[in-house]
Amino acid sequence: MSSFTPVPAVGLASLTTLGVGGAAQWFGTLTSVAHVQEACAWAGDRRVPLTVMAGGSNLVVSDRGVQGLVVRVAIPGVQLAWDGRVLRAGAGAGVCWDALVAEVVAAGGWGAECLSGIPGSVGATPVQNVGAYGQEVSQVIEAVEAVDRGTGEAVTFPLGECVFAYRASRFRSADRDRYIIVGVRFGFGREAGAYTYPDLTRELAARHVQRPVPGDVREAVLGIRRAKSMVVDPTDPNTRSAGSFFLNPVIDRAVAERLPELAGGEIPPMFPAESGRVKVPAAWLIERAGGHRGMVAGRAGISTRHTLAIINRGGATSDEIVDLAVNLKRRVVDRFGVSLTPEPMFAGFGDDARMTFLQKVEG
Ligand code: NAP
């Protein structure tokens, strides 16, 4: 007998950090693997679409709401223990990511300190291989545990089968919408990494930290993120966002070499990326194409502290948010021929033509 009983007509805006959008036709909170399996069966039996959310920090919900069943994966539980030189951790998908990072740091584990202050839950981190300041979650993942939505089967993906790449994984590409992640297993190290990102090295130097312990790096990263309003804070209107709205594009070298001419002689920061390609900050492109911090577009806008954060200035609709994103993407395509890819997930937009443009990858 299934114990899964979803609730009808639940407003989703307050369950997201951006705070826009309508209601789920049906909604349920899932706190165990069995519960996830029951929800998959419930949706399958009724042939209704199933939409998965977690912390709501990387999600844009349509004003028209979301048809079918929306589930929030809230599986709790953290196990943490040193095993020789490896700090092994297992966490339920619903565990707050930053709470796990704080525990790992307090236990003296290395490998997640640069990922401090990233909002959202553990289960969301493998999907886009969350990264910051030179660390990526794939560097510390040992396995991802999931449930196949179609069959309800529990599956474990060892690291080598997750197909991780820059802000990407099989869960966001080939197997998008196929699995629900229910837990993640990690292995953290005993040795410090090398920190090369200028923001971080500057901050550590300003704090007179020469031989950091994990907690020093965590505090430095939190300091940088707070200064950019990238730590969710209900008292800071700049954080009413879905985080960075666009990925930093990885482009062909030939395209990158044309950028200075198109930018009137300014040279963008460029970083070597996979397959001989080049990574360029999305914020640099947006700013040279006429977008700017503090930009206002009705009740939507851009954070006054971070060009990549589209914010809800108060009472915004999802249409206002999406229209601003389309505007920024259009500007960058027109000026540089580079097509920015949005980072958040979208729910309830159906075949909205603006989504087709926003999701288009090639430039
Ligand atoms: P930022 O630090 O101003 O960096 C902008 C861009 O420059 C990023 O593409 C970053 O690469 C790159 N970069 C800077 N120094 C680099 C170095 N030494 N080597 C290689 N690449 C370098 O970006 P921000 O927007 O303020 O974000 C801070 C950090 O949080 C960045 O690492 C960003 O990627 C990360 N972040 C991640 C997510 C996510 O995982 N979903 C969301 C928001 C921000 P990387 O992108 O490779 O770091």
XYZ file of C-alpha atoms and ligand atoms in Angstrom:
411
model
C 0.000 0.000 0.000
C 1.568 3.285 -1.104
C 2.006 5.942 1.564
C 2.641 8.613 -1.033
C -0.192 11.133 -1.090
C 0.542 14.362 -2.946
C -1.213 17.623 -2.154
C -3.058 19.531 -4.913
C -2.373 23.140 -5.969
C 0.746 24.022 -3.995
C 2.379 27.389 -4.762
C 6.031 26.951 -5.740
C 7.370 30.521 -5.676
C 8.089 30.450 -1.948
C 9.996 27.173 -2.369
C 12.519 28.826 -4.697
C 15.155 31.474 -3.994
C 14.021 33.489 -7.035
C 10.458 33.596 -5.708
C 8.514 33.611 -8.981
C 6.016 31.277 -10.610
C 2.687 29.539 -10.111
C 1.513 26.355 -8.442
C 2.204 22.663 -8.881
C -0.883 20.715 -9.905
C 0.235 18.075 -7.378
C 3.092 18.364 -4.893
C 4.889 16.003 -2.534
C 7.969 16.055 -0.299
C 10.043 12.867 -0.443
C 12.103 11.802 2.550
C 13.252 8.268 1.670
C 14.254 6.160 -1.328
C 11.034 4.156 -0.964
C 9.100 7.403 -1.018
C 10.846 8.409 -4.274
C 9.924 5.054 -5.792
C 6.297 5.480 -4.719
C 6.130 8.953 -6.238
C 7.518 7.625 -9.550
C 4.846 4.907 -9.529
C 2.117 7.437 -8.651
C 3.030 9.639 -11.615
C 3.526 6.642 -13.911
C 0.156 5.095 -13.027
C -1.614 8.373 -13.809
C 0.584 9.171 -16.810
C 1.302 12.662 -15.515
C 4.634 14.445 -15.923
C 6.988 14.319 -12.948
C 9.109 17.374 -12.115
C 11.857 17.120 -9.526
C 13.098 19.977 -7.400
C 15.315 20.184 -4.363
C 16.484 23.342 -2.602
C 14.869 25.565 -5.244
C 18.004 27.683 -5.576
C 18.566 26.960 -9.250
C 15.020 26.844 -10.550
C 12.736 29.185 -12.494
C 9.045 28.258 -12.246
C 6.595 29.492 -14.868
C 3.791 31.902 -13.924
C 1.424 29.335 -15.444
C 2.452 26.753 -12.850
C 3.564 23.172 -13.427
C 1.226 20.449 -14.647
C 1.475 16.993 -13.141
C 3.413 16.026 -10.024
C 6.221 18.152 -8.572
C 8.339 16.484 -5.913
C 10.856 18.019 -3.559
C 13.582 15.531 -2.699
C 14.322 16.015 1.003
C 16.080 12.756 1.964
C 18.107 13.486 5.116
C 21.168 11.878 6.693
C 24.949 12.352 6.773
C 27.566 9.732 7.649
C 31.143 10.940 7.963
C 34.220 8.924 9.000
C 37.947 8.881 8.311
C 39.111 5.760 6.491
C 42.910 6.007 6.458
C 43.725 9.177 4.545
C 40.228 9.535 3.089
C 37.304 11.201 4.840
C 34.355 9.222 3.503
C 30.941 10.848 3.541
C 27.531 9.674 2.490
C 24.691 12.157 2.359
C 21.017 12.052 1.484
C 20.063 14.093 -1.553
C 18.075 16.534 0.567
C 20.932 17.485 2.876
C 21.879 21.155 2.615
C 25.106 21.223 0.604
C 26.710 23.962 2.645
C 25.931 22.173 5.914
C 27.793 19.127 4.568
C 30.739 21.322 3.521
C 30.827 22.817 7.025
C 30.962 19.319 8.560
C 33.712 18.170 6.204
C 35.756 21.294 6.888
C 35.296 20.915 10.655
C 36.520 17.303 10.381
C 39.666 18.518 8.582
C 38.749 17.170 5.129
C 39.922 18.962 1.978
C 38.231 19.151 -1.378
C 34.983 21.024 -0.721
C 36.203 24.185 1.004
C 36.049 26.223 -2.227
C 32.451 25.064 -2.681
C 31.359 26.822 0.513
C 28.261 28.980 0.416
C 26.802 27.374 -2.700
C 23.061 27.166 -2.078
C 20.986 24.060 -2.677
C 21.096 20.428 -1.704
C 23.624 17.608 -1.989
C 21.559 15.793 -4.626
C 21.677 18.734 -7.004
C 25.463 19.064 -7.002
C 26.330 16.176 -9.369
C 23.754 17.258 -11.949
C 25.745 20.235 -13.132
C 29.026 19.206 -11.509
C 28.977 22.286 -9.309
C 32.317 24.050 -9.130
C 33.935 27.191 -7.827
C 37.422 28.643 -7.440
C 39.046 25.699 -9.174
C 37.273 22.876 -7.316
C 34.546 20.704 -8.789
C 32.308 18.344 -6.880
C 33.291 15.536 -9.283
C 36.801 15.640 -7.767
C 35.391 14.313 -4.464
C 32.447 12.187 -5.619
C 32.877 8.421 -5.332
C 29.369 7.415 -6.415
C 25.912 8.802 -7.113
C 22.837 6.873 -5.975
C 19.664 7.328 -7.988
C 16.247 5.916 -8.784
C 15.242 5.267 -12.382
C 12.011 7.198 -12.830
C 10.663 4.784 -15.418
C 11.279 1.496 -13.592
C 11.641 2.643 -9.977
C 14.888 0.672 -9.807
C 17.647 1.899 -7.440
C 20.929 2.381 -9.343
C 24.448 3.341 -8.227
C 26.733 5.208 -10.621
C 30.412 4.988 -9.704
C 32.382 8.152 -10.502
C 33.532 6.814 -13.879
C 29.952 6.397 -15.077
C 28.741 9.893 -14.218
C 30.287 11.464 -17.367
C 31.333 14.619 -15.570
C 32.593 17.627 -17.520
C 32.646 21.389 -16.947
C 29.283 22.093 -15.209
C 27.883 18.968 -16.858
C 27.154 15.292 -16.233
C 25.071 12.467 -17.695
C 22.254 13.644 -15.381
C 22.083 16.923 -17.283
C 22.732 15.591 -20.790
C 22.130 12.048 -22.082
C 20.069 11.028 -19.024
C 18.345 14.320 -18.358
C 15.010 13.594 -16.614
C 15.710 9.860 -16.393
C 16.975 9.530 -12.807
C 16.183 11.051 -9.440
C 19.343 11.388 -7.369
C 18.706 10.112 -3.842
C 22.180 10.237 -2.305
C 25.848 10.907 -2.977
C 29.018 9.257 -1.625
C 32.170 11.326 -1.314
C 35.836 10.885 -0.450
C 37.685 13.950 0.849
C 41.456 14.222 1.212
C 43.936 15.109 3.925
C 46.046 17.467 1.801
C 45.373 21.055 0.812
C 44.882 21.854 -2.850
C 46.542 24.676 -4.780
C 44.522 27.866 -5.036
C 45.040 29.903 -8.176
C 41.899 31.990 -8.566
C 42.844 35.642 -8.064
C 39.758 36.468 -5.969
C 40.646 33.679 -3.544
C 44.399 34.240 -3.366
C 43.777 37.957 -2.780
C 41.270 37.232 -0.022
C 43.589 34.741 1.709
C 46.433 37.266 1.514
C 44.190 40.019 2.901
C 43.408 37.716 5.829
C 47.176 37.040 6.303
C 46.617 33.308 5.755
C 49.771 31.602 4.483
C 49.267 27.936 5.367
C 45.481 27.596 5.419
C 43.473 24.964 7.212
C 40.203 24.051 5.411
C 38.270 26.468 7.650
C 40.443 29.420 6.498
C 39.589 28.736 2.858
C 35.910 28.269 3.682
C 35.787 31.615 5.503
C 37.625 33.347 2.640
C 35.233 31.906 0.051
C 32.195 32.852 2.141
C 33.607 36.363 2.444
C 34.023 36.699 -1.338
C 30.580 35.252 -2.014
C 28.879 37.514 0.535
C 30.559 40.561 -0.988
C 29.014 39.523 -4.321
C 25.625 38.752 -2.695
C 26.042 35.116 -3.702
C 25.183 33.679 -0.278
C 21.416 33.443 0.124
C 20.332 36.022 2.708
C 16.659 36.988 3.139
C 17.739 40.505 4.151
C 19.731 41.059 0.927
C 17.449 41.675 -2.092
C 20.365 40.923 -4.431
C 20.119 37.290 -3.379
C 16.514 36.870 -4.573
C 17.880 35.086 -7.629
C 18.579 31.668 -9.092
C 22.335 32.221 -8.678
C 24.379 32.747 -11.822
C 21.916 32.777 -14.696
C 24.428 31.866 -17.414
C 27.297 29.419 -17.628
C 30.717 30.768 -18.491
C 30.953 29.793 -22.154
C 33.636 27.460 -23.445
C 34.269 28.495 -27.034
C 36.552 27.697 -29.943
C 39.892 29.481 -29.885
C 39.132 31.132 -33.239
C 35.926 32.640 -31.803
C 37.819 33.836 -28.708
C 40.486 35.480 -30.851
C 37.844 37.646 -32.552
C 36.483 38.988 -29.236
C 38.976 41.858 -28.689
C 38.212 43.357 -32.113
C 34.458 43.071 -31.473
C 34.948 44.657 -28.039
C 36.746 47.716 -29.404
C 40.202 46.458 -28.465
C 39.498 45.193 -24.950
C 40.954 41.756 -24.240
C 38.751 39.374 -22.222
C 40.087 37.106 -19.480
C 40.581 33.740 -21.207
C 41.266 30.398 -19.554
C 42.278 27.136 -21.221
C 39.428 24.603 -21.282
C 38.717 21.079 -22.517
C 39.776 20.010 -26.050
C 41.902 23.098 -26.737
C 38.947 25.406 -26.267
C 38.807 28.609 -24.247
C 36.623 29.650 -21.301
C 35.533 33.284 -21.175
C 33.575 34.904 -18.299
C 29.925 35.330 -19.252
C 29.848 38.499 -17.128
C 32.565 40.098 -19.306
C 30.573 39.414 -22.474
C 27.297 40.692 -20.986
C 28.919 43.899 -19.740
C 30.543 44.631 -23.130
C 27.190 43.952 -24.803
C 25.390 46.592 -22.722
C 24.160 44.633 -19.699
C 25.260 45.917 -16.326
C 24.933 45.467 -12.571
C 21.864 47.218 -11.240
C 20.137 47.013 -14.646
C 16.368 47.287 -14.230
C 13.751 45.577 -16.415
C 10.367 46.074 -14.786
C 10.321 44.051 -11.591
C 13.264 41.973 -12.811
C 16.827 43.224 -12.864
C 20.486 42.422 -12.444
C 22.064 42.285 -8.987
C 23.974 45.448 -8.086
C 26.884 43.208 -7.078
C 27.034 40.443 -9.686
C 26.376 40.735 -13.397
C 25.365 37.082 -13.746
C 22.591 37.176 -11.134
C 19.176 38.039 -12.547
C 17.044 39.062 -9.598
C 13.408 39.390 -8.676
C 13.268 43.021 -7.500
C 9.927 42.343 -5.805
C 6.770 40.821 -7.246
C 8.396 39.898 -10.570
C 6.731 37.434 -12.907
C 8.605 34.583 -14.515
C 7.924 36.310 -17.841
C 9.855 39.369 -16.685
C 12.773 37.186 -15.567
C 12.829 35.199 -18.801
C 12.464 38.321 -20.965
C 15.517 39.866 -19.302
C 17.497 36.655 -19.798
C 16.491 36.607 -23.469
C 17.489 40.264 -23.789
C 20.965 39.580 -22.337
C 21.508 36.478 -24.437
C 20.395 38.356 -27.568
C 22.819 41.204 -26.866
C 25.767 38.818 -26.502
C 24.850 36.841 -29.643
C 24.468 40.038 -31.664
C 27.713 41.587 -30.460
C 30.000 38.569 -30.186
C 28.282 35.648 -31.918
C 28.551 33.687 -28.638
C 25.454 31.879 -27.381
C 25.228 31.865 -23.571
C 23.631 28.813 -21.967
C 21.356 29.358 -18.971
C 22.378 27.616 -15.801
C 19.073 27.223 -13.894
C 16.457 24.599 -14.571
C 13.068 25.740 -15.872
C 9.703 24.209 -14.926
C 6.313 24.669 -16.548
C 7.384 26.607 -19.657
C 6.275 23.924 -22.121
C 7.119 24.897 -25.687
C 7.514 28.637 -24.961
C 9.526 29.962 -27.923
C 11.735 32.046 -25.625
C 12.908 28.798 -24.005
C 13.943 27.432 -27.374
C 16.088 30.542 -27.915
C 17.479 30.501 -24.367
C 18.442 26.827 -24.511
C 20.011 27.063 -27.961
C 23.686 26.252 -27.540
C 25.497 26.957 -30.796
C 26.270 30.604 -31.528
P 34.738 34.669 -11.290
O 35.492 34.198 -10.076
O 34.661 36.121 -11.566
O 35.311 33.910 -12.554
C 34.805 34.222 -13.850
C 35.352 33.198 -14.823
O 36.772 33.213 -14.807
C 34.926 31.793 -14.535
O 34.671 31.192 -15.771
C 36.141 31.165 -13.906
O 36.210 29.797 -14.231
C 37.244 31.886 -14.621
N 38.488 31.937 -13.858
C 38.865 32.882 -12.951
N 40.104 32.618 -12.485
C 40.498 31.471 -13.081
C 41.685 30.684 -12.988
N 42.721 31.029 -12.192
N 41.746 29.561 -13.751
C 40.714 29.215 -14.556
N 39.586 29.919 -14.675
C 39.474 31.029 -13.954
O 33.265 34.062 -11.273
P 32.011 34.327 -10.331
O 30.867 34.441 -11.223
O 32.271 35.381 -9.293
O 31.900 32.933 -9.585
C 32.833 32.527 -8.591
C 33.074 31.055 -8.753
O 31.865 30.356 -8.515
C 33.555 30.681 -10.151
O 34.476 29.633 -10.025
C 32.260 30.216 -10.808
O 32.465 29.317 -11.863
C 31.596 29.555 -9.620
N 30.157 29.382 -9.794
C 29.718 28.130 -10.059
C 28.392 27.872 -10.242
C 27.968 26.462 -10.514
O 28.718 25.536 -10.375
N 26.760 26.253 -10.923
C 27.479 28.911 -10.152
C 27.947 30.192 -9.885
C 29.309 30.419 -9.721
P 35.276 28.665 -13.547
O 33.873 28.931 -13.976
O 35.822 27.419 -14.135
O 35.491 28.759 -12.100
